[in-house]
Structures are given as C-alpha cells and as structure tokens.
XYZ file of C-alpha atoms in Angstrom:
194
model
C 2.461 13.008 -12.677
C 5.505 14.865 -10.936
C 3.767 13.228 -7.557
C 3.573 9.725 -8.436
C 7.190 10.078 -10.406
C 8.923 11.374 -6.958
C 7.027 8.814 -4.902
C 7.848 6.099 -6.833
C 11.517 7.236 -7.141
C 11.752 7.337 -3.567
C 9.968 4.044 -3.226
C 13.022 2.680 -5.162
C 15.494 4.064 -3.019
C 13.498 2.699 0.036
C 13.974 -0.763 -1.630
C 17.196 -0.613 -2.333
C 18.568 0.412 1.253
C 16.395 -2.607 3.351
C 14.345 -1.940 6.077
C 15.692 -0.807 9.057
C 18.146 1.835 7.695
C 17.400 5.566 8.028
C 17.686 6.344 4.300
C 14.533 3.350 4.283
C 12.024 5.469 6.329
C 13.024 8.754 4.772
C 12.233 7.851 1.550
C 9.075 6.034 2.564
C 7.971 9.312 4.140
C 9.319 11.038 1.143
C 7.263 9.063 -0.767
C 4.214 9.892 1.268
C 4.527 13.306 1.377
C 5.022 13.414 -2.364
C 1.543 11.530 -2.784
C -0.068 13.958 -0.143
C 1.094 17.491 -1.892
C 0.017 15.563 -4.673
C -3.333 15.214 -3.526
C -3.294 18.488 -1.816
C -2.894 20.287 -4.943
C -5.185 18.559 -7.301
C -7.418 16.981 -5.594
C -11.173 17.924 -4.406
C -12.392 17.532 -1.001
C -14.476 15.132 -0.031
C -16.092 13.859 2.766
C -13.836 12.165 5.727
C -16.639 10.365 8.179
C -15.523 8.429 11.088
C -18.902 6.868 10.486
C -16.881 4.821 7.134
C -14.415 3.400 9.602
C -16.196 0.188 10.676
C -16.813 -0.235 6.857
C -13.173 -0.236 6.059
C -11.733 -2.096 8.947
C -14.258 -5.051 7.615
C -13.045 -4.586 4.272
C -9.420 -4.736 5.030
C -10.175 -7.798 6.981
C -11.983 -9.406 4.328
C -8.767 -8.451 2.157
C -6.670 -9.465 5.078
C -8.187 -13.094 5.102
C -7.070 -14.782 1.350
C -4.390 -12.808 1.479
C -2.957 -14.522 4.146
C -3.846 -17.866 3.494
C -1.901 -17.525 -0.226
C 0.509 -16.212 1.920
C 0.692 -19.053 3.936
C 0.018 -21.802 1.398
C 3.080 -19.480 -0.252
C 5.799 -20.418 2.356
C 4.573 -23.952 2.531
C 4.600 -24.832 -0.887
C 8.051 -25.608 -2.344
C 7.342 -24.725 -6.130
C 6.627 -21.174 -4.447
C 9.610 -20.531 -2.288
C 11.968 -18.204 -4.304
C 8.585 -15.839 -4.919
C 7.939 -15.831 -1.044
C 11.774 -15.455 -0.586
C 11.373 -11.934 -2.460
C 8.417 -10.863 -0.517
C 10.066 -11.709 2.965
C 12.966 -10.175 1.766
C 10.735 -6.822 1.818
C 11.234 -7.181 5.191
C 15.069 -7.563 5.538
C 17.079 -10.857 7.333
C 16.358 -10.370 10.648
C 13.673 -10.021 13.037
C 12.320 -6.416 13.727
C 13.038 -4.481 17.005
C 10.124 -2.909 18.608
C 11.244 0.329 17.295
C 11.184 -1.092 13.781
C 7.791 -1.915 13.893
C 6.334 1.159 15.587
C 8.260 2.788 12.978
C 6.908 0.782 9.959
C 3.605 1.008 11.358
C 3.878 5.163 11.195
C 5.109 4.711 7.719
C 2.168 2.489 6.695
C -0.208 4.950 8.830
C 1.181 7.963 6.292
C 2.093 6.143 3.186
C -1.683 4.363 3.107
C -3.295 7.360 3.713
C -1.554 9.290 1.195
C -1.630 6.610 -1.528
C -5.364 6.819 -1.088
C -5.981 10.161 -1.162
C -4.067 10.374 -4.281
C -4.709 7.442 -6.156
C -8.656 7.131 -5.666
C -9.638 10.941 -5.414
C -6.950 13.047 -6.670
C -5.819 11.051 -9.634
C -9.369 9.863 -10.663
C -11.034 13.288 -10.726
C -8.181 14.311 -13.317
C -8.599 11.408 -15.427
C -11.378 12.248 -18.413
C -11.591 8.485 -19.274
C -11.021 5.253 -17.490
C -10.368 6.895 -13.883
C -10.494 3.190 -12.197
C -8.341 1.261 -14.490
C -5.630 3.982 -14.823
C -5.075 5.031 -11.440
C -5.464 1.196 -10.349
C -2.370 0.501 -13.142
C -0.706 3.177 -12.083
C -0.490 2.270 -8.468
C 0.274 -1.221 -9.842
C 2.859 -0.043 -11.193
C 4.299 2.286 -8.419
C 5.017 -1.307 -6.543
C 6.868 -2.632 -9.131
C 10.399 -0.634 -7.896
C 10.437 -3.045 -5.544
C 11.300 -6.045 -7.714
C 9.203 -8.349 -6.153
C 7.002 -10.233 -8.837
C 3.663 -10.780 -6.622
C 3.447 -6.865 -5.186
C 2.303 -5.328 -8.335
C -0.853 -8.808 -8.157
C -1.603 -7.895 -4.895
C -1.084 -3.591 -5.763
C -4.110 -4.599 -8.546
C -6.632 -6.383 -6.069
C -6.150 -3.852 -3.578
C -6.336 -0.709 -5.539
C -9.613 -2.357 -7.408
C -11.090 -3.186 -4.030
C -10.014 0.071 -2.301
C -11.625 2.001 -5.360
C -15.092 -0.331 -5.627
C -15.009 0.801 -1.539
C -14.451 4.212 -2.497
C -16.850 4.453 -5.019
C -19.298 2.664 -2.561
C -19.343 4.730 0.482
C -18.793 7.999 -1.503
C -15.854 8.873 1.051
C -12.171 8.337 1.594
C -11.841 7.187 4.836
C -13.145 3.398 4.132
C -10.677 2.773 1.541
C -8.177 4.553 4.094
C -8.337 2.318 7.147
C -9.347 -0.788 4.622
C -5.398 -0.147 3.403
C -4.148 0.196 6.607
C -5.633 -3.279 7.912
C -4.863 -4.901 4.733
C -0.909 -3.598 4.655
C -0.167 -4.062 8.433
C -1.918 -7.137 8.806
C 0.340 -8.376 5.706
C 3.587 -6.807 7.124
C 2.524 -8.895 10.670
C 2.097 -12.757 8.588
C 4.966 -12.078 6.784
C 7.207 -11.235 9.114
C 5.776 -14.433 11.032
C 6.589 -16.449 8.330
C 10.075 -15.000 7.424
C-alpha cells in the first residue's frame, strides 16, 4: 500500500501546483516511480509482446471514441459547464507550449505504464479475493486528489476495460499502450476544447 499511498500523495501535490510548474512534473514522475518500485517489488513477470500492441492501440481508440464525444457534448451543453470547467482546469488557463506537451506526453508515457503495471499485475496477484474490483476502486480512487468529480467515472471505465484487456491477452502491454491512447488522446480534446 506504501506505493499507491506515495503516488497518490504526490498526485495531490501535482494538482495543487497546475500544470506547467516544475513541482507539477516532479511529482507526476514521483508518482510514477512510486507505482513502478511498487510493481518492481511485488509484482510477477509477465509477458511484454510487441505482438499486443495493435490490440491496445484499438482498444484505446475504441475508449478514445465515447469518451470524446461526452467530452464534447460536455462543453456544449450548458447544464454541464462547471463539471467540464474542472476537467479543463486539469489543464491550467492557458494554452500549452510545445515544451509542455512533449513534457506531459513523457509523463503520460511513464505514469500509464507504471499505473498498469501496478494496478493490473502487481496489485491483483496480491489480492486473495476480488483482484478486479479492488485494484479497479483503488485506482478510482487514486484520481480522486484531483478534485475533479468526473475523473474517478472515467478512472472506473478505464481501469475495468484496461483489466478485461489484460485479462484477455494474458499480457501487459495491451492494457499499456490502450492507456496511453486513451489518456493522450483525452489530454489532446480537452485542451481543444479549453
């Protein structure tokens, strides 16, 4: 638990400083790396296959898809602007530089990677009963430092769908680039939007 209580500590901090500062991608790396030694310590290996790749980028896609049209339907709809106002507000008030973005982009290349590893192998092969619904809570409720209402909704279908992948091809690396699609694809119509 010492994992998931550091990376969701840091996770805090991250949303507490805005994007953009230093202290943001520290902690977000922090957070990472907390989720990775996490892994690395109790976790078993399985199998990484490139060959699970094209499954995941179609998954994350298929994620990608409703996501973004509630996302859209979100900004358009007045009844639903102070709930988009808190997720563009992930994002900070004004536009990202390039170097923003490259450096998000690192920091969803680590941080998706490691919350995989830990929360759909290492987590699950400690947990005697209910490995899916616990770790899928538990990441749920990682996201909810941030304060924003719908992240914890969206934390449940992805960790359910990045498990079901997971427990479908047998490997990691599906559910791995499936999360990276999903988040950066979400970072890119938000930050349209916003």
């Amino acid at each position: 638990m010492l994992p998931l209580l550091s990376a969701s500590a840091l996770l805090f901090l991250a949303g507490r400083v805005g994007l953009g500062s230093g202290w943001f991608y520290a902690a977000t790396l922090g957070s990472g790396l907390a989720l990775l030694l996490g892994w690395r310590y109790c976790a078993p290996r399985t199998r990484l296959s490139l060959a699970d790749a094209p499954v995941g980028l179609l998954a994350g896609l298929l994620l990608l898809l409703p996501s973004a049209v509630a996302t859209v339907l979100m900004a358009r709809i007045p009844l639903f602007a102070p709930l988009f106002e808190q997720v563009t507000g992930l994002l900070g008030e004004s536009a990202l530089h390039p170097w923003q973005a490259v450096a998000l982009f690192l920091v969803v290349l680590l941080n998706a990677t490691a919350e995989e590893l830990f929360f759909r192998e290492a987590l699950p092969t400690r947990l005697s009963r209910y490995p899916a619904a616990i770790s899928v809570l538990l990441y749920a409720a990682m996201t909810t430092v941030f304060g924003v209402v719908l992240l914890p909704v969206a934390a449940v279908v992805l960790a359910t769908a990045m498990y079901l992948l997971r427990t479908r091809t047998g490997g990691i690396t599906a559910p791995i680039v499936a999360h990276i699609v999903w988040t950066s694809g979400m970072i890119g119509v938000v930050a349209a939007l916003g």
